[in-house]
CSV table of C-alpha atoms and ligand atoms in Angstrom, one decimal:
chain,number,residue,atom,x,y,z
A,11,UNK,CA,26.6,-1.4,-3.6
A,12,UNK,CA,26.4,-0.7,0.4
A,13,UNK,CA,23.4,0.7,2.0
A,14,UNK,CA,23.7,4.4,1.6
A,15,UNK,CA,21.9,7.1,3.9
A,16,UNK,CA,18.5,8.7,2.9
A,17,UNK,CA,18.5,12.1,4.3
A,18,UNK,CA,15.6,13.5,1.6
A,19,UNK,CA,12.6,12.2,0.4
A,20,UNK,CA,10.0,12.4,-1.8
A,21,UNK,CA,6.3,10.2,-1.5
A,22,UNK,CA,4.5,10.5,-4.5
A,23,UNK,CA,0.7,9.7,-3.9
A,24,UNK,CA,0.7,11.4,-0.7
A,25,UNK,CA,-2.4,12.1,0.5
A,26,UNK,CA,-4.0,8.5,-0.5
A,27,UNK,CA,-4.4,5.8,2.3
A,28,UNK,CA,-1.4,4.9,3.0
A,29,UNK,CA,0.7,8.1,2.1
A,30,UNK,CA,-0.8,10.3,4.4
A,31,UNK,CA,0.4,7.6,7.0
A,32,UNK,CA,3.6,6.8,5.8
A,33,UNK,CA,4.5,10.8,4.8
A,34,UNK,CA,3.9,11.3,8.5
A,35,UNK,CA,5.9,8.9,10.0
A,36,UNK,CA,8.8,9.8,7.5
A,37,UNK,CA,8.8,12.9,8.7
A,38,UNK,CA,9.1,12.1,12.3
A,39,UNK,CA,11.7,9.8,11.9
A,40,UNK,CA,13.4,11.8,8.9
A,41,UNK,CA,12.3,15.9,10.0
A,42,UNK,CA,9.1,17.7,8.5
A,43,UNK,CA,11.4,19.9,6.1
A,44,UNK,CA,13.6,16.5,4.8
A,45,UNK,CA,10.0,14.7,3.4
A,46,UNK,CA,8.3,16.5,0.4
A,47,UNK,CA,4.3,15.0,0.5
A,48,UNK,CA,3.1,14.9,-3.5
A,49,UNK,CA,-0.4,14.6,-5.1
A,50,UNK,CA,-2.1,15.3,-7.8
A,51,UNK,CA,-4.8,16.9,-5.3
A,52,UNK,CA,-4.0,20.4,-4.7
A,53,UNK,CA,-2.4,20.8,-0.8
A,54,UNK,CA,-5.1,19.9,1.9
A,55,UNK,CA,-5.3,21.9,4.7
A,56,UNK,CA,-4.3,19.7,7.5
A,57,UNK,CA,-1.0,18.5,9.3
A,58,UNK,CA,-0.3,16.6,5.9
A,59,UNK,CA,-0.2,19.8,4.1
A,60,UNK,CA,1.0,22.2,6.0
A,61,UNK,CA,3.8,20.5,8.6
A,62,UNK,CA,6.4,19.8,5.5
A,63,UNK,CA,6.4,20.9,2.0
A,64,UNK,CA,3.9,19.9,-0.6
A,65,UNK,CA,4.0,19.5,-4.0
A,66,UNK,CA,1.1,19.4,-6.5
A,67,UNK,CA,2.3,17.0,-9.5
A,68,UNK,CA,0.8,14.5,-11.7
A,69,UNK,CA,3.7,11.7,-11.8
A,70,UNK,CA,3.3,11.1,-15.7
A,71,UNK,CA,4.8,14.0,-15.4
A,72,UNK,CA,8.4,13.4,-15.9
A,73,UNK,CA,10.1,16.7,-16.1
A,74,UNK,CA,7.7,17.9,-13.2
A,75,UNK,CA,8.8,15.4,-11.1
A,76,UNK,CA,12.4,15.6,-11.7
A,77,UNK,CA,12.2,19.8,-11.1
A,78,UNK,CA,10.6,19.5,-7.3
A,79,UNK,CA,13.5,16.4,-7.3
A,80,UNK,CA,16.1,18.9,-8.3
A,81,UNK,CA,14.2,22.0,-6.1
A,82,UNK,CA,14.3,19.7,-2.8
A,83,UNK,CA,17.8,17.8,-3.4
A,84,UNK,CA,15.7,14.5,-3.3
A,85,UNK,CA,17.7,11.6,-2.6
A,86,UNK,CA,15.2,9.0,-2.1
A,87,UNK,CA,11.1,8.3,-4.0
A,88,UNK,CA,8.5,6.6,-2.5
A,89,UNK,CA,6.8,6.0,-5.0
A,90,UNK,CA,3.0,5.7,-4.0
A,91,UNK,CA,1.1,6.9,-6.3
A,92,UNK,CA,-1.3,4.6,-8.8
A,93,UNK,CA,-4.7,3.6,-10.2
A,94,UNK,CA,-5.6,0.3,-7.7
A,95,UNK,CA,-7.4,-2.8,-8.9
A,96,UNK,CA,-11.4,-2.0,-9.1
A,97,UNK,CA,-11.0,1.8,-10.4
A,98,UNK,CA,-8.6,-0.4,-12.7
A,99,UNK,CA,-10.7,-2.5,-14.3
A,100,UNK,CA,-13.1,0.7,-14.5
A,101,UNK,CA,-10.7,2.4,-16.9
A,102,UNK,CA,-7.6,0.2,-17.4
A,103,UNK,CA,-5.5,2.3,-20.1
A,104,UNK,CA,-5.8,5.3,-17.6
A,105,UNK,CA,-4.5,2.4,-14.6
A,106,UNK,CA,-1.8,1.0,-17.3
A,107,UNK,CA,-1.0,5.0,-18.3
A,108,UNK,CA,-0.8,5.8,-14.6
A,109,UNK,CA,0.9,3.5,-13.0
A,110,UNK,CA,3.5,2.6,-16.1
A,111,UNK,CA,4.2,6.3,-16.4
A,112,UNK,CA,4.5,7.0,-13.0
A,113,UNK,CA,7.2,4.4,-11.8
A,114,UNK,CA,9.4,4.7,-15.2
A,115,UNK,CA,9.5,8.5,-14.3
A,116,UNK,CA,10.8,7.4,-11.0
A,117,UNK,CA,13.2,5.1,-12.3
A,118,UNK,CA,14.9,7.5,-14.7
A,119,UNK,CA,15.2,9.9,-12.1
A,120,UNK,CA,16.7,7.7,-9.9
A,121,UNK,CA,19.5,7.2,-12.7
A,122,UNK,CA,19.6,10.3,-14.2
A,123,UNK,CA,20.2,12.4,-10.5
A,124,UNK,CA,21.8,9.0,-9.1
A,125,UNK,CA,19.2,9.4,-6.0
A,126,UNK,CA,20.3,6.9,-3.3
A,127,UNK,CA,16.6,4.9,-3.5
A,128,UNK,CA,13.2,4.4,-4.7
A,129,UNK,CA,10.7,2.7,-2.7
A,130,UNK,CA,7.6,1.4,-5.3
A,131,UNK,CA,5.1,-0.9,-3.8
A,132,UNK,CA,3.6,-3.9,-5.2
A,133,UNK,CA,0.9,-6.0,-4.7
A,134,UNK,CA,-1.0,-9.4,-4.0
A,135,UNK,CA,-3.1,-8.9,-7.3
A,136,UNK,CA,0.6,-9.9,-9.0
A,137,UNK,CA,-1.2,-13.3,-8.3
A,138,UNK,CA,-3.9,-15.1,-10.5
A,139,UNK,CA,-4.6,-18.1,-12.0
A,140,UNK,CA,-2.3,-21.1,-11.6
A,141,UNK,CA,-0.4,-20.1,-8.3
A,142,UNK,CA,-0.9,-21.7,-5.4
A,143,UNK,CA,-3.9,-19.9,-3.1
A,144,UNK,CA,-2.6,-21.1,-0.1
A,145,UNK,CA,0.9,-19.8,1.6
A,146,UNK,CA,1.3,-18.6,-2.2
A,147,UNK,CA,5.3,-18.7,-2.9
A,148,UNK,CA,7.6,-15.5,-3.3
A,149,UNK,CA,8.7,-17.4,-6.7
A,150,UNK,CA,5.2,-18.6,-8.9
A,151,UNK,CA,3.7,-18.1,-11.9
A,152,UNK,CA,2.3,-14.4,-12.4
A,153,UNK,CA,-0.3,-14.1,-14.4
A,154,UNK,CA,-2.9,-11.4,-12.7
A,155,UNK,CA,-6.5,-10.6,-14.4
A,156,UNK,CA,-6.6,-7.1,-13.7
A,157,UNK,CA,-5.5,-4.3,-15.5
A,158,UNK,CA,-3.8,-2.9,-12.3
A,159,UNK,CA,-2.6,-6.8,-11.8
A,160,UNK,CA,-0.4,-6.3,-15.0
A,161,UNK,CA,0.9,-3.3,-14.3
A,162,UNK,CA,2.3,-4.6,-10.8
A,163,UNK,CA,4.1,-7.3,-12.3
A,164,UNK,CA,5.6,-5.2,-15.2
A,165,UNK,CA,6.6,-2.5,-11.8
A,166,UNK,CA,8.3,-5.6,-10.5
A,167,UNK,CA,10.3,-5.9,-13.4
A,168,UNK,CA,10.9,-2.8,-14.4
A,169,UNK,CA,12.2,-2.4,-10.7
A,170,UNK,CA,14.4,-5.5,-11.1
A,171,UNK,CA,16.1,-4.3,-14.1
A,172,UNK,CA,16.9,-0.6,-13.5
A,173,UNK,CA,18.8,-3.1,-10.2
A,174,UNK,CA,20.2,-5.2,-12.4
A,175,UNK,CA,21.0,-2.5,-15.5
A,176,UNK,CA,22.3,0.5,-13.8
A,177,UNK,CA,22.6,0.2,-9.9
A,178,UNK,CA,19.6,2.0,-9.2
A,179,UNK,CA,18.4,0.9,-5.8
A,180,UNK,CA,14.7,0.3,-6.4
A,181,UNK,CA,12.6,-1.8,-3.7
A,182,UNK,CA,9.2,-3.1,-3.7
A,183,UNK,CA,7.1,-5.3,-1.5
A,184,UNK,CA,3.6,-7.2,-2.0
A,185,UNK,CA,1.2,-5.4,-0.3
A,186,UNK,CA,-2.0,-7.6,1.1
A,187,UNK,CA,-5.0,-5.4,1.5
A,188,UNK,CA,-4.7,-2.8,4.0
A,189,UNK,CA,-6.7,-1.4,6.8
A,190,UNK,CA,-6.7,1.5,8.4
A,191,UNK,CA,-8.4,4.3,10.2
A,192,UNK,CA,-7.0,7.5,9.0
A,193,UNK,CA,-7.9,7.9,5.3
A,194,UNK,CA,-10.4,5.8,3.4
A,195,UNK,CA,-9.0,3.8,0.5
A,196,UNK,CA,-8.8,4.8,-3.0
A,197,UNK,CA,-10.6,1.9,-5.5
A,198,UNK,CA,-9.3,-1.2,-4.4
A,199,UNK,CA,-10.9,-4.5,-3.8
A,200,UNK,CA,-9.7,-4.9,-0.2
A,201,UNK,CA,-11.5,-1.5,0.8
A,202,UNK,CA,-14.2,-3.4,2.4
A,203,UNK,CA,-12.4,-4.1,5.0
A,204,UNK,CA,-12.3,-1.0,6.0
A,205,UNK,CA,-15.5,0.1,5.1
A,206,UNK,CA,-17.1,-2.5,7.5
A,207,UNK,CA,-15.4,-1.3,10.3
A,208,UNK,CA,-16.7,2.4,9.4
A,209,UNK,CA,-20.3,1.1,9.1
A,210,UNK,CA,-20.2,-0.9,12.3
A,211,UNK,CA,-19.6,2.2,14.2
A,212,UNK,CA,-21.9,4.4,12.1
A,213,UNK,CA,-24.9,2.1,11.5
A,214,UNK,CA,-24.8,-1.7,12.7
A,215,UNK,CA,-25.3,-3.4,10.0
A,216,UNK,CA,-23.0,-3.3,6.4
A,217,UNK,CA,-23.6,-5.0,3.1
A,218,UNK,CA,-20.3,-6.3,1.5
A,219,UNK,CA,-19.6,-6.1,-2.2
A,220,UNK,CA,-17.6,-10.1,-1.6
A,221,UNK,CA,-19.1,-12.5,-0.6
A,222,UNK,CA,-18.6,-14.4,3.1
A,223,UNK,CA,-16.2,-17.2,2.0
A,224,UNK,CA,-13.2,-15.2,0.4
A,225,UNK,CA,-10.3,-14.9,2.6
A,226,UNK,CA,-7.8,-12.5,1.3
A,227,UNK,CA,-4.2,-11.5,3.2
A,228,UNK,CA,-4.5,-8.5,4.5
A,229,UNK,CA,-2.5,-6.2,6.9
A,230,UNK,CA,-3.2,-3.2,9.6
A,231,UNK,CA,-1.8,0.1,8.6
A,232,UNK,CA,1.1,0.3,11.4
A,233,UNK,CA,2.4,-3.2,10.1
A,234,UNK,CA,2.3,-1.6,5.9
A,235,UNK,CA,4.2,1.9,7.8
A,236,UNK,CA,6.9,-0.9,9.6
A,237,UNK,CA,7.5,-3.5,6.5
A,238,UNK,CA,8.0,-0.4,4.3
A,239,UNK,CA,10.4,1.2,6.4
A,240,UNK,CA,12.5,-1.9,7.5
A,241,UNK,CA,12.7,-2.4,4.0
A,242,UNK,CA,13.7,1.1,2.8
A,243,UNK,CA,16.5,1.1,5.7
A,244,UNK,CA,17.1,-2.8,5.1
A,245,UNK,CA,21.4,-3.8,4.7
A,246,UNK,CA,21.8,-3.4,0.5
A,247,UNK,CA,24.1,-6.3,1.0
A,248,UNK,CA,21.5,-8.6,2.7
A,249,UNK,CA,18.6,-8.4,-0.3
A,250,UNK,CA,18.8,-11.3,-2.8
A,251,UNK,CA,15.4,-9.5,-4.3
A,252,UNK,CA,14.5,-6.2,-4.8
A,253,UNK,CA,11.1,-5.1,-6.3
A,254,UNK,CA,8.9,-8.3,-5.4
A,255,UNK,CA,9.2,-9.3,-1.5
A,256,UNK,CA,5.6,-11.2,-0.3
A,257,UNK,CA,4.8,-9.6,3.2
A,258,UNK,CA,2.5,-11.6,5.7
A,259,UNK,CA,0.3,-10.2,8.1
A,260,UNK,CA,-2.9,-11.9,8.6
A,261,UNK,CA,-5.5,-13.7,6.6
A,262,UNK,CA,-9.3,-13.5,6.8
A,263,UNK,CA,-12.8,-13.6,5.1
A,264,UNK,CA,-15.6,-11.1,5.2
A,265,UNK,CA,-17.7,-13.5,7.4
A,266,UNK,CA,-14.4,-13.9,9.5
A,267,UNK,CA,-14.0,-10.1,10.3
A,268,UNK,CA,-17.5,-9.5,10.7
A,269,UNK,CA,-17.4,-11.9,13.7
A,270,UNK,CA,-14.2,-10.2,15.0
A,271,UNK,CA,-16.4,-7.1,15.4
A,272,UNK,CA,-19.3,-8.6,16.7
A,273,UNK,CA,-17.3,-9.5,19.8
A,274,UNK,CA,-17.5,-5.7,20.5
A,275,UNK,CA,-20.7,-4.9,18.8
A,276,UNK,CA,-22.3,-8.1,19.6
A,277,UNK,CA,-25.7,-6.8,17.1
A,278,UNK,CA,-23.4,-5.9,14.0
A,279,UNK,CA,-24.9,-7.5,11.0
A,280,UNK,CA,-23.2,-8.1,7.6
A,281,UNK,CA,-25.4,-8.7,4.3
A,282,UNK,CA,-23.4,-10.4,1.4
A,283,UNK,CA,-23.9,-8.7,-2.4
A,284,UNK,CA,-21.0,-9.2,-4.2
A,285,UNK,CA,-20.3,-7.6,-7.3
A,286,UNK,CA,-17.6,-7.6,-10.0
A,287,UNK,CA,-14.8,-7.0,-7.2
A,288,UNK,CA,-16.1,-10.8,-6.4
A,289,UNK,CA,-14.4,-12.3,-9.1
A,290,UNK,CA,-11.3,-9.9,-8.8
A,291,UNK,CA,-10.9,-11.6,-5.3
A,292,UNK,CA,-11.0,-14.6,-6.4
A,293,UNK,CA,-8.4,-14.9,-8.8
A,294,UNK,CA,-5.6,-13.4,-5.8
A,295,UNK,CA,-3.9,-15.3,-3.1
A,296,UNK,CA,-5.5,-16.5,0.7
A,297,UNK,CA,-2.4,-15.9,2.4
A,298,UNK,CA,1.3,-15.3,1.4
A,299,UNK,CA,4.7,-17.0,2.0
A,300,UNK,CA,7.0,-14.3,3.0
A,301,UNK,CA,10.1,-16.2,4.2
A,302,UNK,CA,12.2,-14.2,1.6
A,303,UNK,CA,11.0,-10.8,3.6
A,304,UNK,CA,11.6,-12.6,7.1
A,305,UNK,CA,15.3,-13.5,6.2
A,306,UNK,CA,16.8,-10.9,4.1
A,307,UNK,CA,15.3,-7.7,6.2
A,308,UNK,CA,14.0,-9.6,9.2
A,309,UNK,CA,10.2,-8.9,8.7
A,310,UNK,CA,7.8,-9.7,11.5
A,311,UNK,CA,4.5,-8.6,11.6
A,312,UNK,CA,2.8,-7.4,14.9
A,313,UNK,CA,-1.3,-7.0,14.6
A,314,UNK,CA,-3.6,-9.8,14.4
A,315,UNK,CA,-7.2,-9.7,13.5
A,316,UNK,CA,-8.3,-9.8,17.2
A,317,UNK,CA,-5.8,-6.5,18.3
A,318,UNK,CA,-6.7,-4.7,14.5
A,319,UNK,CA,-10.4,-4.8,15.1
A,320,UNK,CA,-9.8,-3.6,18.7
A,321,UNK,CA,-7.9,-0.9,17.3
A,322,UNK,CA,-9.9,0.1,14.5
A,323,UNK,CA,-12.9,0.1,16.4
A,324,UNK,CA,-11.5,2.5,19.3
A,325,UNK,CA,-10.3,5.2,17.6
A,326,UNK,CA,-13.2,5.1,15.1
A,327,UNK,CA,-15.5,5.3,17.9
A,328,UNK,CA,-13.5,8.4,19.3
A,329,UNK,CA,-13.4,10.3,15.8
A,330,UNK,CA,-17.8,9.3,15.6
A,331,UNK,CA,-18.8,10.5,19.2
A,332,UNK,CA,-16.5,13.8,18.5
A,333,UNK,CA,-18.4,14.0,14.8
A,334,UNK,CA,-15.2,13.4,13.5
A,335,UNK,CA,-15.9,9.9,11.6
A,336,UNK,CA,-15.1,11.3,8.2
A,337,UNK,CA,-13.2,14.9,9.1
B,413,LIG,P1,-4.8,5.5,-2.9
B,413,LIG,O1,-5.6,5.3,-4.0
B,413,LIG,O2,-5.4,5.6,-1.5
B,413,LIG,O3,-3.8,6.7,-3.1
B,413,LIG,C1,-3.2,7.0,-4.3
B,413,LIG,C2,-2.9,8.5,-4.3
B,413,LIG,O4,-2.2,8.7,-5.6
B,413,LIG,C3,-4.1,9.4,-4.3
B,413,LIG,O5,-3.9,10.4,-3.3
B,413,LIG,C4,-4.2,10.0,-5.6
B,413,LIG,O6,-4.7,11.3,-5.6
B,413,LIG,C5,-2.8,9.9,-6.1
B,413,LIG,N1,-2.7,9.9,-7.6
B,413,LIG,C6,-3.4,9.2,-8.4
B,413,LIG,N2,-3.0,9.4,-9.7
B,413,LIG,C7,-2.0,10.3,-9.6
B,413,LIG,C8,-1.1,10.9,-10.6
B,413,LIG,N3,-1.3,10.7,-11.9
B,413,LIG,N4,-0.2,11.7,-10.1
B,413,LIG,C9,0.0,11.9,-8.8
B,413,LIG,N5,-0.7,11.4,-7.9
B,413,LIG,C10,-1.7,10.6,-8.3
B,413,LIG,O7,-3.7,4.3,-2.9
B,413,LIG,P2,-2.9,3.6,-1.6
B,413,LIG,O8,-3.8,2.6,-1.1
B,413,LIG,O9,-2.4,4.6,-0.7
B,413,LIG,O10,-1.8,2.8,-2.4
B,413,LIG,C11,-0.4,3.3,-2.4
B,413,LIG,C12,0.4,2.2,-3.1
B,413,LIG,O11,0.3,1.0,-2.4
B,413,LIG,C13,0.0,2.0,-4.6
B,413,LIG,O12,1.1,1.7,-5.4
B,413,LIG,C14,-0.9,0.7,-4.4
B,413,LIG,O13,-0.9,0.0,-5.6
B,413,LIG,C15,-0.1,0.0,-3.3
B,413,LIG,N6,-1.0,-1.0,-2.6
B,413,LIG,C16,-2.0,-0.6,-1.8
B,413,LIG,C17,-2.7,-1.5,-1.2
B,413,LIG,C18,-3.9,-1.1,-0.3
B,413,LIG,O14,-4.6,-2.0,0.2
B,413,LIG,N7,-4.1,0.1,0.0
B,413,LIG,C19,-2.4,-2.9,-1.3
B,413,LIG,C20,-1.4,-3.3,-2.2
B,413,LIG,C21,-0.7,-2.3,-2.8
B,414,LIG,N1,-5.8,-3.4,-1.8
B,414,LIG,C1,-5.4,-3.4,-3.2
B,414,LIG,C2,-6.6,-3.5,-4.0
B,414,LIG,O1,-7.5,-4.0,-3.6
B,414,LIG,C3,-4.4,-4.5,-3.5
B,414,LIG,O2,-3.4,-4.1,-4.2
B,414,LIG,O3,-6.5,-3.0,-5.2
């Protein structure tokens, strides 16, 4: 097929976690005007909303979607927008709905107006029992327990065979959890690490819904901006897959970050009461294998824990003494 330029885009999902960081950096690299930011949240009143154009949309919405496609002369969909593992398991037909909807919408699209790509990320909750936890495989066994588990590995397909059936160029990579320090996350199991780093700053002390033990794979936001974009502008020619690549960052537990920050806050405390994200946890991945990402779009990760938490906890701090912690 030949890698073919993307000159207009589209991000569904927009103003979650990592859309309003991704839609931003599209548009620096792409132009404000050439990167349409969607939601199903009316447009906010910040640089997200008002330096490009906005869209309000729900993306079960197929003929909405195609119209602002049409409108804007879209040529490319990332394709953000989904229910995440705990608000999952809170109200899985609305996840299965939501996220099954959503990407087939995309898909068709992408045939129908022969758009040049769509970008739809997966996830480390394809993983569950029977995989291996450690350096878990790009090819395994997929059997999630999660609502919004299942819906990731069907996205994976489905992805694969619009590839395979009519040329569309779809692309996905496994997300780990991801941390960041713009825009708090939207019901996943991973948010705690981003939570803690919130409470650290605001109050000392945090009580964490997993318990000390689980390590998970997780990744700072600038590495989840990079890996999506390397793979978006990736060589066609080069990728052997398409919707499933694992992506490595880093790998740690709650007790693990906790100490990270305590080299800065040296008092920080976390209490441990995990919930039913607990078990959701358990059943995904410690750490990934991502040679397939490393040798087909030459993925290399650049924060570890040490420089995240460093990170995190300066421009947190900035946002907190300017009253800014949650803006
Ligand atoms: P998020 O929950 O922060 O944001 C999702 C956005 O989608 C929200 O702004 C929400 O309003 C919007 N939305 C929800 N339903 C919609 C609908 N019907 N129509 C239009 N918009 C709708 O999610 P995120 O963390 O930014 O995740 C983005 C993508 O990355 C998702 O596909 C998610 O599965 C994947 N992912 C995220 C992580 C992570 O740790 N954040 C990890 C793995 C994969
Ligand atoms: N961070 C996401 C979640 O916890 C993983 O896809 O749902």
């Amino acid at each position: 097929m030949g890698t073919r330029a993307i000159s207009s885009i589209l991000v569904t999902g927009a103003l979650g976690q990592i859309g309003s960081e991704l839609t931003a950096e599209l548009r620096r690299r792409y132009g404000d005007g050439n990167v349409v930011a969607s939601d199903l949240r009316p447009r906010p009143e910040g640089e997200l909303g008002q330096a490009g154009p906005f869209e309000q949309v729900n993306v079960t919405d197929a003929e909405g979607l195609a119209d602002i496609c049409r409108r804007h002369g879209i040529d490319a969909i990332v394709h953000l927008a989904a229910v995440l593992s705990a608000s999952g398991e809170r109200d899985p037909l609305k996840a299965w709905h939501v996220n099954m909807a959503g990407l087939i919408n995309a898909l068709e699209i992408a045939r129908d107006l022969e758009l040049t790509q769509v970008v739809c990320p997966s996830s480390i909750a394809v993983f569950g029992a029977g995989c291996p936890k450690e350096d878990t495989p790009q090819e395994t066994v997929l059997k999630p327990s999660t609502m919004y588990g299942v819906t990731k590995v069907a996205g994976e397909l489905l992805c694969d065979y619009y590839v395979a059936r009519y040329g569309v160029d779809a692309r996905g990579l496994r997300y780990p959890g991801i941390v960041s320090a713009e825009t708090l996350p939207g019901g996943g199991t991973t948010d705690y690490a981003v939570e803690i780093y919130y409470a650290a700053i605001e109050k000392g002390a945090y009580t964490c819904f997993l318990n000390e033990d689980t390590k998970l794979p997780m990744m700072y936001m600038p590495d989840c901006i990079k890996s999506t974009i390397d793979l978006m502008e990736a060589d066609y020619d080069r990728l052997i897959h398409h919707g499933d690549f694992n992506v490595g960052s880093m790998s740690f537990s709650a007790g693990e970050l906790t100490a990270s920050i305590r080299e800065h806050i040296p008092d920080f405390r976390t209490t441990y009461n995990p919930d039913y994200r607990q078990a959701i946890a358990d059943s995904w991945p410690s750490s990934v294998d991502d040679t397939a990402a490393r040798e087909e779009w030459d993925w290399r990760p650049e924060y570890d824990l040490r420089a995240m938490t460093e990170d995190m906890l300066t421009r947190l701090r900035a946002r907190h003494e300017a009253g800014l912690l949650y803006r």
